[in-house]
């Protein structure tokens, strides 16, 4: 049995997108200096930080599940990613100082969207 909630959400999404697609080009606001500055400053911002997706992730000595565990990276810890190898990230846990590899399955970077 399908949920009506999904159908309503899809209908609402279509209803929200329709006015934006139907707007005539002449009604669009002209580009201003402020919008140009905002989009260029957005692109010049540094990348967003990485985050831990799970409660805790094992830090390993090498980029493989079979390697020795050297520490634990918790969700609340700050860390720096130095290198990427496949789906593994070489990190430094700023809270404990431990360096090692964590699976990219559990570590991700937020994405910033710049609109021009």
PDB file of C-alpha atoms in Angstrom:
ATOM      1  CA  UNK A   1       0.000   0.000   0.000  1.00  0.00           C
ATOM      2  CA  UNK A   2       1.445   3.347  -1.006  1.00  0.00           C
ATOM      3  CA  UNK A   3       1.481   6.337   1.266  1.00  0.00           C
ATOM      4  CA  UNK A   4      -0.560   9.400   0.303  1.00  0.00           C
ATOM      5  CA  UNK A   5       2.115  11.507   1.944  1.00  0.00           C
ATOM      6  CA  UNK A   6       4.560  10.756  -0.888  1.00  0.00           C
ATOM      7  CA  UNK A   7       1.967  11.581  -3.548  1.00  0.00           C
ATOM      8  CA  UNK A   8       1.123  14.863  -1.831  1.00  0.00           C
ATOM      9  CA  UNK A   9       4.788  15.769  -1.452  1.00  0.00           C
ATOM     10  CA  UNK A  10       5.448  15.067  -5.141  1.00  0.00           C
ATOM     11  CA  UNK A  11       2.396  17.111  -6.135  1.00  0.00           C
ATOM     12  CA  UNK A  12       3.503  19.971  -3.918  1.00  0.00           C
ATOM     13  CA  UNK A  13       6.991  19.894  -5.407  1.00  0.00           C
ATOM     14  CA  UNK A  14       5.551  20.047  -8.930  1.00  0.00           C
ATOM     15  CA  UNK A  15       3.271  22.915  -7.929  1.00  0.00           C
ATOM     16  CA  UNK A  16       6.208  24.837  -6.468  1.00  0.00           C
ATOM     17  CA  UNK A  17       8.394  24.337  -9.538  1.00  0.00           C
ATOM     18  CA  UNK A  18       5.683  25.195 -12.077  1.00  0.00           C
ATOM     19  CA  UNK A  19       5.468  28.978 -11.375  1.00  0.00           C
ATOM     20  CA  UNK A  20       9.248  29.339 -11.644  1.00  0.00           C
ATOM     21  CA  UNK A  21       9.292  27.560 -14.994  1.00  0.00           C
ATOM     22  CA  UNK A  22       6.286  29.479 -16.297  1.00  0.00           C
ATOM     23  CA  UNK A  23       7.643  32.962 -15.440  1.00  0.00           C
ATOM     24  CA  UNK A  24       8.373  35.041 -18.548  1.00  0.00           C
ATOM     25  CA  UNK A  25      12.019  35.999 -19.059  1.00  0.00           C
ATOM     26  CA  UNK A  26      11.184  39.725 -19.025  1.00  0.00           C
ATOM     27  CA  UNK A  27       9.893  39.486 -15.450  1.00  0.00           C
ATOM     28  CA  UNK A  28      13.228  38.270 -14.128  1.00  0.00           C
ATOM     29  CA  UNK A  29      15.099  40.872 -12.102  1.00  0.00           C
ATOM     30  CA  UNK A  30      18.173  42.273 -13.844  1.00  0.00           C
ATOM     31  CA  UNK A  31      21.549  41.264 -12.437  1.00  0.00           C
ATOM     32  CA  UNK A  32      22.847  43.760  -9.921  1.00  0.00           C
ATOM     33  CA  UNK A  33      26.311  44.417  -8.590  1.00  0.00           C
ATOM     34  CA  UNK A  34      25.312  42.795  -5.314  1.00  0.00           C
ATOM     35  CA  UNK A  35      24.379  39.502  -6.980  1.00  0.00           C
ATOM     36  CA  UNK A  36      27.649  39.457  -8.903  1.00  0.00           C
ATOM     37  CA  UNK A  37      29.669  40.089  -5.761  1.00  0.00           C
ATOM     38  CA  UNK A  38      27.744  37.390  -3.895  1.00  0.00           C
ATOM     39  CA  UNK A  39      28.356  34.753  -6.554  1.00  0.00           C
ATOM     40  CA  UNK A  40      32.033  35.590  -7.018  1.00  0.00           C
ATOM     41  CA  UNK A  41      32.640  35.676  -3.256  1.00  0.00           C
ATOM     42  CA  UNK A  42      30.859  32.329  -2.900  1.00  0.00           C
ATOM     43  CA  UNK A  43      33.271  30.672  -5.310  1.00  0.00           C
ATOM     44  CA  UNK A  44      36.276  32.164  -3.560  1.00  0.00           C
ATOM     45  CA  UNK A  45      35.272  30.737  -0.157  1.00  0.00           C
ATOM     46  CA  UNK A  46      37.335  27.804   1.142  1.00  0.00           C
ATOM     47  CA  UNK A  47      35.807  24.318   0.892  1.00  0.00           C
ATOM     48  CA  UNK A  48      33.462  23.297   3.670  1.00  0.00           C
ATOM     49  CA  UNK A  49      34.725  21.005   6.407  1.00  0.00           C
ATOM     50  CA  UNK A  50      34.363  17.250   6.535  1.00  0.00           C
ATOM     51  CA  UNK A  51      31.948  15.582   8.962  1.00  0.00           C
ATOM     52  CA  UNK A  52      31.513  12.114  10.447  1.00  0.00           C
ATOM     53  CA  UNK A  53      28.299  10.395   9.357  1.00  0.00           C
ATOM     54  CA  UNK A  54      28.272   7.707  12.123  1.00  0.00           C
ATOM     55  CA  UNK A  55      28.570   7.950  15.914  1.00  0.00           C
ATOM     56  CA  UNK A  56      32.158   6.738  15.644  1.00  0.00           C
ATOM     57  CA  UNK A  57      34.570   5.592  12.931  1.00  0.00           C
ATOM     58  CA  UNK A  58      37.679   3.458  13.371  1.00  0.00           C
ATOM     59  CA  UNK A  59      40.942   5.157  12.434  1.00  0.00           C
ATOM     60  CA  UNK A  60      43.238   2.606  10.788  1.00  0.00           C
ATOM     61  CA  UNK A  61      46.987   2.437  10.123  1.00  0.00           C
ATOM     62  CA  UNK A  62      46.443   1.811   6.390  1.00  0.00           C
ATOM     63  CA  UNK A  63      43.602   2.276   3.908  1.00  0.00           C
ATOM     64  CA  UNK A  64      42.155  -1.200   4.390  1.00  0.00           C
ATOM     65  CA  UNK A  65      39.648  -2.811   6.732  1.00  0.00           C
ATOM     66  CA  UNK A  66      42.177  -5.508   7.668  1.00  0.00           C
ATOM     67  CA  UNK A  67      44.763  -3.001   8.968  1.00  0.00           C
ATOM     68  CA  UNK A  68      45.383  -2.221  12.636  1.00  0.00           C
ATOM     69  CA  UNK A  69      42.992   0.142  14.431  1.00  0.00           C
ATOM     70  CA  UNK A  70      44.927   3.122  15.832  1.00  0.00           C
ATOM     71  CA  UNK A  71      42.048   5.165  17.217  1.00  0.00           C
ATOM     72  CA  UNK A  72      38.418   6.187  17.041  1.00  0.00           C
ATOM     73  CA  UNK A  73      37.034   9.305  15.373  1.00  0.00           C
ATOM     74  CA  UNK A  74      33.801  10.399  17.055  1.00  0.00           C
ATOM     75  CA  UNK A  75      31.124  12.561  15.460  1.00  0.00           C
ATOM     76  CA  UNK A  76      31.918  15.485  17.786  1.00  0.00           C
ATOM     77  CA  UNK A  77      35.646  15.518  16.941  1.00  0.00           C
ATOM     78  CA  UNK A  78      37.193  18.039  14.590  1.00  0.00           C
ATOM     79  CA  UNK A  79      39.564  16.563  12.016  1.00  0.00           C
ATOM     80  CA  UNK A  80      41.540  17.448   8.914  1.00  0.00           C
ATOM     81  CA  UNK A  81      41.650  15.404   5.712  1.00  0.00           C
ATOM     82  CA  UNK A  82      45.136  15.372   4.167  1.00  0.00           C
ATOM     83  CA  UNK A  83      44.845  12.792   1.408  1.00  0.00           C
ATOM     84  CA  UNK A  84      42.339  10.609  -0.420  1.00  0.00           C
ATOM     85  CA  UNK A  85      42.984   7.110  -1.732  1.00  0.00           C
ATOM     86  CA  UNK A  86      39.963   5.511  -3.375  1.00  0.00           C
ATOM     87  CA  UNK A  87      37.209   5.631  -0.780  1.00  0.00           C
ATOM     88  CA  UNK A  88      39.617   6.234   2.127  1.00  0.00           C
ATOM     89  CA  UNK A  89      40.661   9.524   3.752  1.00  0.00           C
ATOM     90  CA  UNK A  90      43.938  10.101   5.591  1.00  0.00           C
ATOM     91  CA  UNK A  91      43.015  12.296   8.558  1.00  0.00           C
ATOM     92  CA  UNK A  92      44.330  13.935  11.699  1.00  0.00           C
ATOM     93  CA  UNK A  93      41.920  13.915  14.624  1.00  0.00           C
ATOM     94  CA  UNK A  94      42.385  17.412  16.094  1.00  0.00           C
ATOM     95  CA  UNK A  95      40.893  16.305  19.413  1.00  0.00           C
ATOM     96  CA  UNK A  96      43.311  13.427  20.073  1.00  0.00           C
ATOM     97  CA  UNK A  97      46.114  14.062  17.573  1.00  0.00           C
ATOM     98  CA  UNK A  98      45.770  10.557  16.086  1.00  0.00           C
ATOM     99  CA  UNK A  99      46.602  10.249  12.380  1.00  0.00           C
ATOM    100  CA  UNK A 100      45.347   7.459  10.157  1.00  0.00           C
ATOM    101  CA  UNK A 101      42.869   6.290   7.540  1.00  0.00           C
ATOM    102  CA  UNK A 102      39.067   6.299   7.799  1.00  0.00           C
ATOM    103  CA  UNK A 103      36.535   4.950   5.337  1.00  0.00           C
ATOM    104  CA  UNK A 104      34.957   7.573   3.074  1.00  0.00           C
ATOM    105  CA  UNK A 105      31.648   5.787   3.595  1.00  0.00           C
ATOM    106  CA  UNK A 106      31.466   7.418   7.036  1.00  0.00           C
ATOM    107  CA  UNK A 107      33.198  10.728   6.325  1.00  0.00           C
ATOM    108  CA  UNK A 108      31.759  13.322   3.974  1.00  0.00           C
ATOM    109  CA  UNK A 109      32.119  16.975   3.043  1.00  0.00           C
ATOM    110  CA  UNK A 110      29.202  19.372   3.031  1.00  0.00           C
ATOM    111  CA  UNK A 111      28.532  20.987  -0.343  1.00  0.00           C
ATOM    112  CA  UNK A 112      28.041  24.682  -0.971  1.00  0.00           C
ATOM    113  CA  UNK A 113      25.950  25.718  -3.967  1.00  0.00           C
ATOM    114  CA  UNK A 114      26.813  28.990  -5.677  1.00  0.00           C
ATOM    115  CA  UNK A 115      24.103  30.467  -7.867  1.00  0.00           C
ATOM    116  CA  UNK A 116      25.103  32.886 -10.581  1.00  0.00           C
TER     117      UNK A 116
END
